[in-house]
């Protein structure tokens, strides 16, 4: 079965890092994505960039997934056939300090979305999960059948969401659920128009490295040099965000055409150390990145990378971009947007963007 070009997909959290890249990939694949976001961790200027990038009007609604009535109206108005649920909060350390924020937004947000979907005809959902659900794995590569052992409230919320989705699928076979366990997304769209826009000091490696290279930070601290890895530094499975975005397109396509639920890892299947990232980045940028070794970061594991065979079998998808591509595109984004979206042109709210971030949304007014 082939899909109509006009298949409409709702992207909750679609103005964020992964959602905005997925928006571009969906347009490329001929879908009509609709963004629903409360802009609690994104900047409205991304919408203008997406319009430049795709040459199309960006359909969006400003509002909160916790407001089920609003979400239901959006689903019905646009006749959405599937939802990709990116909206959520994602900082591991913050989740330890403020667990209720995480249970409320991530678990409560999913329940509210599913309730909204129940009142519309839409029964297909792709969920942003994380490799963090595996905790500290007994071995690598990590297969989907490995036991889950979340080690933070953030990781716990992801596993709880997966369980809720599994219960729903068991109760009503009309539901189609695609759970995607991301490894470490990095990089940016090759145009340099959209990318990761962390607020404050980045927690993650790649945005920290790019900020050192552009002169915003003095040096990188490499957390740990005594892991049982080839060079002693932590090993991860870094994945280009455009490969990840295309993985979402493949997931939506699989749900809508084959009507089967699945849970798959999205990674490259290759482990790369912190020092390997650094030297690839120096190669791509032509800049030196000063660093010093520092103690291990609490909660870090020595190494994890994905077994990607199931994703290939189920979705017909695999990552194609290299570490050099990831570094080159991260650097282009950072160099051309040293202040992220903050320095870019903000655009005034359109009629469909009536509520302010974190305010309960008005019933859907439509763009
Ligand atoms: P992001 O913060 O850039 O994007 C999330 C978006 O959701 C933001 O635009 C934010 O404003 C919006 N949002 C948050 N709460 C909302 C709510 N209640 N209602 C409406 N909008 C809301 O994050 P991202 O990196 O794009 O991550 C997307 C998803 O993928 C998250 O669920 C995250 O947990 C998951 N994930 C991310 C990573 C990663 O490394 N970035 C890894 C694994 C999983
Ligand atoms: C972290 C989260 C994980 C989340 C992922 C999103 C923790 C414990 N885990 O994973 O839940 O899904 O981000 O991408 O926070 N590093 C440095 N110096 C830095 C930053 C990082 O040496 O300034 C090292 C880390 O020790 C690690 C590697 O770089 O070895 C990658 O770190 P990071 O980008 O934070 O990702 P994860 O720790 O894998």
CSV table of C-alpha atoms and ligand atoms in Angstrom, one decimal:
chain,number,residue,atom,x,y,z
A,1,UNK,CA,0.0,0.0,0.0
A,2,UNK,CA,1.3,3.4,-0.8
A,3,UNK,CA,0.4,6.5,1.3
A,4,UNK,CA,-1.3,9.6,0.1
A,5,UNK,CA,1.1,12.5,-0.2
A,6,UNK,CA,-1.1,14.5,2.1
A,7,UNK,CA,-1.0,12.2,5.1
A,8,UNK,CA,-0.9,14.5,8.1
A,9,UNK,CA,1.3,13.7,11.1
A,10,UNK,CA,1.1,15.6,14.4
A,11,UNK,CA,4.5,16.3,16.0
A,12,UNK,CA,4.2,17.1,19.7
A,13,UNK,CA,7.3,18.9,20.7
A,14,UNK,CA,7.9,19.5,17.0
A,15,UNK,CA,9.8,22.8,17.6
A,16,UNK,CA,12.5,21.1,19.6
A,17,UNK,CA,15.8,19.7,18.4
A,18,UNK,CA,14.8,16.3,17.1
A,19,UNK,CA,11.2,17.4,16.2
A,20,UNK,CA,12.4,20.2,14.0
A,21,UNK,CA,14.7,17.9,12.0
A,22,UNK,CA,12.0,15.3,11.7
A,23,UNK,CA,9.6,18.0,10.4
A,24,UNK,CA,12.1,18.7,7.6
A,25,UNK,CA,12.5,14.9,6.8
A,26,UNK,CA,8.7,14.4,6.8
A,27,UNK,CA,8.3,17.3,4.3
A,28,UNK,CA,11.0,15.7,2.1
A,29,UNK,CA,9.1,12.4,2.2
A,30,UNK,CA,5.9,14.0,1.1
A,31,UNK,CA,4.0,14.1,4.5
A,32,UNK,CA,2.2,17.1,6.0
A,33,UNK,CA,3.6,17.6,9.5
A,34,UNK,CA,1.8,19.7,12.1
A,35,UNK,CA,3.7,21.1,15.1
A,36,UNK,CA,2.2,21.3,18.5
A,37,UNK,CA,4.6,22.8,21.1
A,38,UNK,CA,4.4,25.0,24.2
A,39,UNK,CA,7.9,26.4,23.5
A,40,UNK,CA,9.1,25.6,27.0
A,41,UNK,CA,12.4,24.4,25.6
A,42,UNK,CA,12.4,25.8,22.1
A,43,UNK,CA,12.4,29.2,20.3
A,44,UNK,CA,9.7,30.3,17.9
A,45,UNK,CA,12.4,31.4,15.5
A,46,UNK,CA,12.8,27.8,14.5
A,47,UNK,CA,9.5,28.0,12.7
A,48,UNK,CA,10.8,30.7,10.4
A,49,UNK,CA,13.9,28.7,9.7
A,50,UNK,CA,11.8,25.6,8.9
A,51,UNK,CA,9.8,27.8,6.4
A,52,UNK,CA,13.1,28.9,4.8
A,53,UNK,CA,14.4,25.4,4.7
A,54,UNK,CA,11.3,23.7,3.3
A,55,UNK,CA,9.8,26.5,1.2
A,56,UNK,CA,6.4,25.7,2.8
A,57,UNK,CA,4.1,27.3,5.3
A,58,UNK,CA,4.8,25.7,8.7
A,59,UNK,CA,1.6,24.5,10.2
A,60,UNK,CA,1.8,24.8,14.0
A,61,UNK,CA,-0.2,25.2,17.1
A,62,UNK,CA,1.0,26.6,20.3
A,63,UNK,CA,-0.2,24.7,23.4
A,64,UNK,CA,0.5,22.0,25.9
A,65,UNK,CA,0.1,18.3,25.6
A,66,UNK,CA,-1.3,18.3,29.1
A,67,UNK,CA,-4.3,20.0,27.8
A,68,UNK,CA,-6.1,16.9,26.3
A,69,UNK,CA,-9.1,18.9,25.0
A,70,UNK,CA,-6.8,21.2,23.0
A,71,UNK,CA,-4.8,18.3,21.6
A,72,UNK,CA,-8.0,16.5,20.6
A,73,UNK,CA,-9.2,19.5,18.7
A,74,UNK,CA,-6.0,19.8,16.8
A,75,UNK,CA,-6.0,16.1,15.9
A,76,UNK,CA,-9.6,16.4,14.6
A,77,UNK,CA,-9.1,19.7,12.8
A,78,UNK,CA,-6.1,18.5,10.8
A,79,UNK,CA,-7.4,14.9,10.5
A,80,UNK,CA,-4.1,13.6,11.8
A,81,UNK,CA,-3.4,9.9,10.9
A,82,UNK,CA,-0.5,9.5,13.3
A,83,UNK,CA,1.3,11.3,16.1
A,84,UNK,CA,5.1,11.5,16.8
A,85,UNK,CA,5.3,12.3,20.5
A,86,UNK,CA,8.6,14.2,21.2
A,87,UNK,CA,7.2,16.6,23.8
A,88,UNK,CA,8.9,16.1,27.2
A,89,UNK,CA,11.6,17.1,29.5
A,90,UNK,CA,15.0,15.4,29.2
A,91,UNK,CA,17.7,16.5,31.6
A,92,UNK,CA,18.8,13.5,33.7
A,93,UNK,CA,20.3,15.6,36.5
A,94,UNK,CA,17.3,17.9,36.8
A,95,UNK,CA,15.0,14.8,37.0
A,96,UNK,CA,16.8,13.7,40.1
A,97,UNK,CA,16.2,17.2,41.7
A,98,UNK,CA,12.7,17.7,40.4
A,99,UNK,CA,11.1,14.3,39.8
A,100,UNK,CA,7.5,15.5,39.8
A,101,UNK,CA,8.2,17.8,36.9
A,102,UNK,CA,9.4,14.7,35.0
A,103,UNK,CA,6.5,12.4,36.0
A,104,UNK,CA,4.0,15.1,35.3
A,105,UNK,CA,5.2,16.3,31.9
A,106,UNK,CA,6.5,13.0,30.5
A,107,UNK,CA,4.1,10.4,32.0
A,108,UNK,CA,1.1,12.8,32.5
A,109,UNK,CA,1.8,14.3,29.0
A,110,UNK,CA,1.6,10.9,27.3
A,111,UNK,CA,-1.6,9.9,29.1
A,112,UNK,CA,-3.2,13.2,28.1
A,113,UNK,CA,-2.1,12.7,24.5
A,114,UNK,CA,-3.5,9.2,24.4
A,115,UNK,CA,-6.8,10.3,25.9
A,116,UNK,CA,-7.0,12.9,23.2
A,117,UNK,CA,-6.2,10.4,20.5
A,118,UNK,CA,-9.0,8.1,21.9
A,119,UNK,CA,-11.5,10.8,21.2
A,120,UNK,CA,-10.4,11.1,17.6
A,121,UNK,CA,-9.9,8.5,14.9
A,122,UNK,CA,-6.1,8.5,15.3
A,123,UNK,CA,-4.6,5.3,16.8
A,124,UNK,CA,-1.0,5.3,15.5
A,125,UNK,CA,1.8,6.8,17.7
A,126,UNK,CA,5.6,6.9,17.6
A,127,UNK,CA,7.1,7.5,21.0
A,128,UNK,CA,10.6,9.1,21.7
A,129,UNK,CA,12.2,6.7,24.2
A,130,UNK,CA,15.8,6.5,25.1
A,131,UNK,CA,18.7,4.0,25.4
A,132,UNK,CA,18.8,5.2,29.0
A,133,UNK,CA,16.1,2.7,29.8
A,134,UNK,CA,18.7,0.0,29.7
A,135,UNK,CA,20.7,1.5,32.6
A,136,UNK,CA,24.2,-0.1,32.8
A,137,UNK,CA,24.1,-3.0,30.4
A,138,UNK,CA,25.8,-6.3,31.1
A,139,UNK,CA,27.4,-6.3,27.6
A,140,UNK,CA,27.4,-4.4,24.3
A,141,UNK,CA,26.0,-4.1,21.7
A,142,UNK,CA,22.6,-3.6,23.4
A,143,UNK,CA,19.8,-5.7,22.0
A,144,UNK,CA,16.1,-4.7,22.5
A,145,UNK,CA,15.6,-7.9,24.6
A,146,UNK,CA,18.1,-6.8,27.2
A,147,UNK,CA,16.5,-6.1,30.6
A,148,UNK,CA,15.6,-2.5,31.3
A,149,UNK,CA,17.0,-1.0,34.5
A,150,UNK,CA,16.4,2.8,34.6
A,151,UNK,CA,18.7,4.6,36.9
A,152,UNK,CA,17.1,8.1,37.1
A,153,UNK,CA,13.6,9.5,37.3
A,154,UNK,CA,14.0,10.6,33.6
A,155,UNK,CA,14.8,7.1,32.5
A,156,UNK,CA,12.0,5.8,34.7
A,157,UNK,CA,9.5,8.1,33.0
A,158,UNK,CA,10.5,6.7,29.6
A,159,UNK,CA,10.0,3.1,30.7
A,160,UNK,CA,6.7,3.9,32.4
A,161,UNK,CA,5.6,5.5,29.1
A,162,UNK,CA,6.6,2.4,27.2
A,163,UNK,CA,4.6,0.3,29.7
A,164,UNK,CA,1.5,2.5,29.3
A,165,UNK,CA,1.7,2.1,25.5
A,166,UNK,CA,2.1,-1.7,25.8
A,167,UNK,CA,-1.0,-1.9,28.0
A,168,UNK,CA,-3.0,0.2,25.6
A,169,UNK,CA,-1.9,-2.1,22.7
A,170,UNK,CA,-2.9,-5.2,24.7
A,171,UNK,CA,-6.3,-3.7,25.5
A,172,UNK,CA,-7.2,-2.6,22.0
A,173,UNK,CA,-5.5,-4.0,18.9
A,174,UNK,CA,-6.5,-1.0,16.9
A,175,UNK,CA,-3.6,0.9,18.5
A,176,UNK,CA,-0.3,0.9,16.5
A,177,UNK,CA,2.7,1.9,18.7
A,178,UNK,CA,6.3,2.5,17.5
A,179,UNK,CA,8.7,2.9,20.4
A,180,UNK,CA,12.1,4.3,19.3
A,181,UNK,CA,15.0,4.0,21.8
A,182,UNK,CA,17.4,6.7,20.7
A,183,UNK,CA,21.1,6.4,21.4
A,184,UNK,CA,23.1,9.7,21.2
A,185,UNK,CA,21.7,12.1,18.6
A,186,UNK,CA,24.1,14.8,17.5
A,187,UNK,CA,24.7,17.1,14.5
A,188,UNK,CA,22.4,19.4,12.6
A,189,UNK,CA,20.7,19.9,9.3
A,190,UNK,CA,23.4,20.3,6.6
A,191,UNK,CA,21.9,23.7,5.6
A,192,UNK,CA,23.0,25.2,9.0
A,193,UNK,CA,19.5,26.7,9.4
A,194,UNK,CA,18.4,24.4,12.3
A,195,UNK,CA,20.3,22.6,15.0
A,196,UNK,CA,20.5,22.0,18.8
A,197,UNK,CA,19.8,25.0,20.9
A,198,UNK,CA,20.7,24.2,24.5
A,199,UNK,CA,19.8,26.7,27.2
A,200,UNK,CA,22.6,27.6,29.6
A,201,UNK,CA,25.6,25.2,30.0
A,202,UNK,CA,25.2,22.1,27.8
A,203,UNK,CA,25.0,18.8,29.6
A,204,UNK,CA,25.9,16.8,26.5
A,205,UNK,CA,29.2,16.3,24.9
A,206,UNK,CA,28.8,17.6,21.3
A,207,UNK,CA,27.2,21.0,22.1
A,208,UNK,CA,29.8,21.5,24.8
A,209,UNK,CA,32.6,20.8,22.3
A,210,UNK,CA,31.1,23.1,19.7
A,211,UNK,CA,30.9,25.9,22.3
A,212,UNK,CA,34.5,25.5,23.2
A,213,UNK,CA,35.5,25.5,19.5
A,214,UNK,CA,33.6,28.8,18.9
A,215,UNK,CA,35.2,30.4,22.0
A,216,UNK,CA,32.2,30.5,24.3
A,217,UNK,CA,33.8,28.1,26.8
A,218,UNK,CA,37.5,27.8,27.7
A,219,UNK,CA,37.9,24.0,27.7
A,220,UNK,CA,36.1,20.7,27.7
A,221,UNK,CA,36.3,18.5,30.8
A,222,UNK,CA,36.6,14.9,29.7
A,223,UNK,CA,34.8,13.0,32.4
A,224,UNK,CA,36.9,10.0,33.3
A,225,UNK,CA,40.1,8.5,31.7
A,226,UNK,CA,40.1,5.2,33.5
A,227,UNK,CA,37.1,3.3,32.0
A,228,UNK,CA,37.6,-0.2,30.7
A,229,UNK,CA,37.5,1.1,27.1
A,230,UNK,CA,40.3,1.2,24.5
A,231,UNK,CA,41.4,4.8,25.4
A,232,UNK,CA,39.9,5.0,28.9
A,233,UNK,CA,37.2,7.5,28.0
A,234,UNK,CA,33.4,6.8,27.7
A,235,UNK,CA,32.1,5.1,24.6
A,236,UNK,CA,28.7,6.0,23.1
A,237,UNK,CA,26.7,5.4,19.9
A,238,UNK,CA,26.5,8.9,18.3
A,239,UNK,CA,23.9,9.2,15.6
A,240,UNK,CA,23.4,12.0,13.1
A,241,UNK,CA,20.1,13.8,13.9
A,242,UNK,CA,19.1,13.6,10.2
A,243,UNK,CA,19.5,9.8,10.3
A,244,UNK,CA,17.3,9.8,13.4
A,245,UNK,CA,14.8,12.1,11.7
A,246,UNK,CA,14.6,9.7,8.7
A,247,UNK,CA,14.2,6.8,11.2
A,248,UNK,CA,11.0,8.5,12.3
A,249,UNK,CA,9.8,8.8,8.8
A,250,UNK,CA,10.4,5.0,8.4
A,251,UNK,CA,8.6,4.3,11.7
A,252,UNK,CA,5.5,6.3,10.6
A,253,UNK,CA,5.5,4.6,7.3
A,254,UNK,CA,5.8,1.2,8.9
A,255,UNK,CA,2.9,1.9,11.4
A,256,UNK,CA,0.6,3.2,8.7
A,257,UNK,CA,1.3,0.6,6.1
A,258,UNK,CA,2.0,-2.6,8.0
A,259,UNK,CA,-0.2,-2.0,11.1
A,260,UNK,CA,2.2,-3.6,13.5
A,261,UNK,CA,3.7,-2.3,16.7
A,262,UNK,CA,7.4,-2.4,17.4
A,263,UNK,CA,10.1,-1.3,19.8
A,264,UNK,CA,13.5,-0.7,18.2
A,265,UNK,CA,16.9,0.9,18.9
A,266,UNK,CA,18.0,3.8,16.7
A,267,UNK,CA,21.7,4.1,16.7
A,268,UNK,CA,24.6,3.4,14.3
A,269,UNK,CA,25.8,0.3,16.1
A,270,UNK,CA,29.3,1.7,16.5
A,271,UNK,CA,30.9,2.8,19.8
A,272,UNK,CA,33.0,6.0,19.7
A,273,UNK,CA,35.0,7.4,22.6
A,274,UNK,CA,35.1,11.0,23.8
A,275,UNK,CA,38.7,11.3,22.5
A,276,UNK,CA,37.6,10.0,19.1
A,277,UNK,CA,34.8,12.6,19.0
A,278,UNK,CA,37.3,15.3,19.9
A,279,UNK,CA,39.8,14.4,17.1
A,280,UNK,CA,37.0,14.0,14.5
A,281,UNK,CA,35.7,17.4,15.5
A,282,UNK,CA,39.1,19.0,15.3
A,283,UNK,CA,39.4,17.5,11.8
A,284,UNK,CA,36.0,18.8,10.7
A,285,UNK,CA,36.3,22.3,12.1
A,286,UNK,CA,40.0,23.0,11.7
A,287,UNK,CA,39.9,24.3,15.3
A,288,UNK,CA,41.8,23.0,18.3
A,289,UNK,CA,39.5,22.0,21.3
A,290,UNK,CA,41.4,22.4,24.6
A,291,UNK,CA,40.5,19.8,27.1
A,292,UNK,CA,41.4,18.4,30.5
A,293,UNK,CA,40.7,15.2,32.2
A,294,UNK,CA,38.2,15.4,35.1
A,295,UNK,CA,36.7,12.8,37.5
A,296,UNK,CA,34.0,10.5,36.2
A,297,UNK,CA,30.5,12.0,36.0
A,298,UNK,CA,28.0,10.4,38.5
A,299,UNK,CA,25.6,8.1,36.7
A,300,UNK,CA,27.8,7.6,33.6
A,301,UNK,CA,28.5,4.1,32.3
A,302,UNK,CA,31.7,3.0,30.5
A,303,UNK,CA,30.2,2.2,27.2
A,304,UNK,CA,27.0,1.6,25.3
A,305,UNK,CA,26.1,1.1,21.7
A,306,UNK,CA,23.2,-0.4,19.9
A,307,UNK,CA,22.5,-3.6,18.2
A,308,UNK,CA,20.7,-2.1,15.2
A,309,UNK,CA,19.7,-5.3,13.4
A,310,UNK,CA,16.0,-5.1,14.5
A,311,UNK,CA,15.6,-1.5,13.3
A,312,UNK,CA,16.9,-2.6,9.9
A,313,UNK,CA,14.6,-5.6,9.7
A,314,UNK,CA,11.5,-3.9,10.9
A,315,UNK,CA,11.9,-0.4,9.4
A,316,UNK,CA,14.3,-1.0,6.5
A,317,UNK,CA,16.3,1.9,8.0
A,318,UNK,CA,19.9,2.2,9.0
A,319,UNK,CA,22.1,5.2,9.7
A,320,UNK,CA,24.3,6.3,6.8
A,321,UNK,CA,26.0,9.4,8.0
A,322,UNK,CA,29.5,9.3,9.5
A,323,UNK,CA,31.1,10.8,12.6
A,324,UNK,CA,32.8,13.3,10.3
A,325,UNK,CA,29.4,14.3,8.9
A,326,UNK,CA,28.0,14.7,12.5
A,327,UNK,CA,31.0,16.9,13.4
A,328,UNK,CA,30.9,19.0,10.2
A,329,UNK,CA,27.2,19.7,10.5
A,330,UNK,CA,27.4,20.5,14.3
A,331,UNK,CA,30.2,22.9,13.5
A,332,UNK,CA,28.4,24.6,10.6
A,333,UNK,CA,25.3,25.2,12.9
A,334,UNK,CA,27.4,26.5,15.8
A,335,UNK,CA,29.6,28.7,13.6
A,336,UNK,CA,26.7,30.3,11.7
A,337,UNK,CA,24.5,30.6,14.8
A,338,UNK,CA,26.8,31.3,17.8
A,339,UNK,CA,23.8,32.3,19.9
A,340,UNK,CA,21.5,29.6,18.6
A,341,UNK,CA,18.1,30.9,17.6
A,342,UNK,CA,18.3,33.7,20.2
A,343,UNK,CA,20.0,36.2,17.9
A,344,UNK,CA,17.8,35.2,15.0
A,345,UNK,CA,14.6,36.9,13.9
A,346,UNK,CA,11.7,36.1,16.2
A,347,UNK,CA,8.4,35.8,14.5
A,348,UNK,CA,5.1,37.2,15.9
A,349,UNK,CA,2.6,34.6,17.0
A,350,UNK,CA,0.2,33.6,14.2
A,351,UNK,CA,-3.5,33.2,14.9
A,352,UNK,CA,-3.0,29.6,15.7
A,353,UNK,CA,-0.4,30.4,18.3
A,354,UNK,CA,-2.5,32.1,20.9
A,355,UNK,CA,-1.4,30.7,24.3
A,356,UNK,CA,1.9,31.5,26.0
A,357,UNK,CA,4.4,28.8,26.9
A,358,UNK,CA,3.1,26.7,29.9
A,359,UNK,CA,-0.3,28.5,29.9
A,360,UNK,CA,-3.3,26.2,29.4
A,361,UNK,CA,-4.0,26.5,25.7
A,362,UNK,CA,-7.1,28.0,24.2
A,363,UNK,CA,-9.3,25.5,22.3
A,364,UNK,CA,-7.5,24.9,19.0
A,365,UNK,CA,-7.6,27.9,16.8
A,366,UNK,CA,-6.4,26.9,13.5
A,367,UNK,CA,-3.6,28.3,11.4
B,1,LIG,P1,13.8,19.3,23.0
B,1,LIG,O1,13.7,19.8,24.4
B,1,LIG,O2,14.7,20.0,22.1
B,1,LIG,O3,12.3,19.2,22.4
B,1,LIG,C1,11.2,18.9,23.2
B,1,LIG,C2,10.1,19.9,22.8
B,1,LIG,O4,8.9,19.6,23.5
B,1,LIG,C3,10.5,21.4,23.1
B,1,LIG,O5,10.2,22.1,21.9
B,1,LIG,C4,9.5,21.8,24.2
B,1,LIG,O6,9.2,23.1,24.1
B,1,LIG,C5,8.4,20.8,24.0
B,1,LIG,N1,7.6,20.5,25.1
B,1,LIG,C6,8.0,20.1,26.3
B,1,LIG,N2,7.0,19.8,27.2
B,1,LIG,C7,5.8,20.1,26.4
B,1,LIG,C8,4.5,20.1,26.7
B,1,LIG,N3,4.0,19.7,27.9
B,1,LIG,N4,3.6,20.4,25.8
B,1,LIG,C9,4.0,20.8,24.6
B,1,LIG,N5,5.3,20.9,24.2
B,1,LIG,C10,6.2,20.5,25.2
B,1,LIG,O7,14.2,17.8,23.1
B,1,LIG,P2,14.7,16.8,22.0
B,1,LIG,O8,16.2,16.6,22.2
B,1,LIG,O9,14.2,17.2,20.7
B,1,LIG,O10,14.0,15.5,22.5
B,1,LIG,C11,12.8,15.1,22.0
B,1,LIG,C12,12.3,13.8,22.7
B,1,LIG,O11,13.3,12.8,22.5
B,1,LIG,C13,12.2,14.0,24.3
B,1,LIG,O12,11.0,13.2,24.7
B,1,LIG,C14,13.4,13.4,24.8
B,1,LIG,O13,13.2,12.8,26.1
B,1,LIG,C15,13.7,12.3,23.8
B,1,LIG,N6,15.1,11.9,23.7
B,1,LIG,C16,16.1,12.8,23.4
B,1,LIG,C17,17.4,12.5,23.4
B,1,LIG,C18,18.5,13.5,23.1
B,1,LIG,O14,19.6,13.2,23.2
B,1,LIG,N7,18.1,14.7,22.6
B,1,LIG,C19,17.8,11.2,23.6
B,1,LIG,C20,16.8,10.2,23.9
B,1,LIG,C21,15.5,10.6,23.9
B,2,LIG,C1,23.2,11.5,28.5
B,2,LIG,C2,22.2,11.1,29.5
B,2,LIG,C3,21.2,10.1,28.8
B,2,LIG,C4,20.5,10.9,27.6
B,2,LIG,C5,21.6,11.3,26.6
B,2,LIG,C6,21.0,12.2,25.5
B,2,LIG,C7,23.3,11.1,31.6
B,2,LIG,C8,23.9,10.2,32.7
B,2,LIG,N1,22.8,10.4,30.6
B,2,LIG,O1,23.8,10.4,27.9
B,2,LIG,O2,20.2,9.7,29.7
B,2,LIG,O3,19.7,10.0,26.9
B,2,LIG,O4,22.5,12.2,27.4
B,2,LIG,O5,22.0,12.3,24.5
B,2,LIG,O6,23.3,12.3,31.7
B,2,LIG,N2,31.2,13.9,28.4
B,2,LIG,C9,32.4,14.6,28.8
B,2,LIG,N3,32.4,15.9,29.0
B,2,LIG,C10,31.2,16.7,28.9
B,2,LIG,C11,30.0,16.0,28.5
B,2,LIG,C12,30.1,14.6,28.3
B,2,LIG,O7,33.5,13.9,28.9
B,2,LIG,O8,31.3,17.9,29.1
B,2,LIG,C13,31.3,12.5,28.1
B,2,LIG,C14,30.4,11.7,29.0
B,2,LIG,O9,31.1,11.3,30.2
B,2,LIG,C15,30.1,10.5,28.1
B,2,LIG,C16,30.1,11.1,26.7
B,2,LIG,O10,30.8,12.3,26.8
B,2,LIG,O11,31.1,9.5,28.1
B,2,LIG,C17,28.7,11.4,26.2
B,2,LIG,O12,28.0,12.2,27.2
B,2,LIG,P1,26.6,12.9,26.9
B,2,LIG,O13,26.6,13.6,25.6
B,2,LIG,O14,26.2,13.6,28.1
B,2,LIG,O15,25.6,11.6,26.7
B,2,LIG,P2,25.3,10.4,27.6
B,2,LIG,O16,26.1,10.4,28.9
B,2,LIG,O17,25.5,9.1,26.8
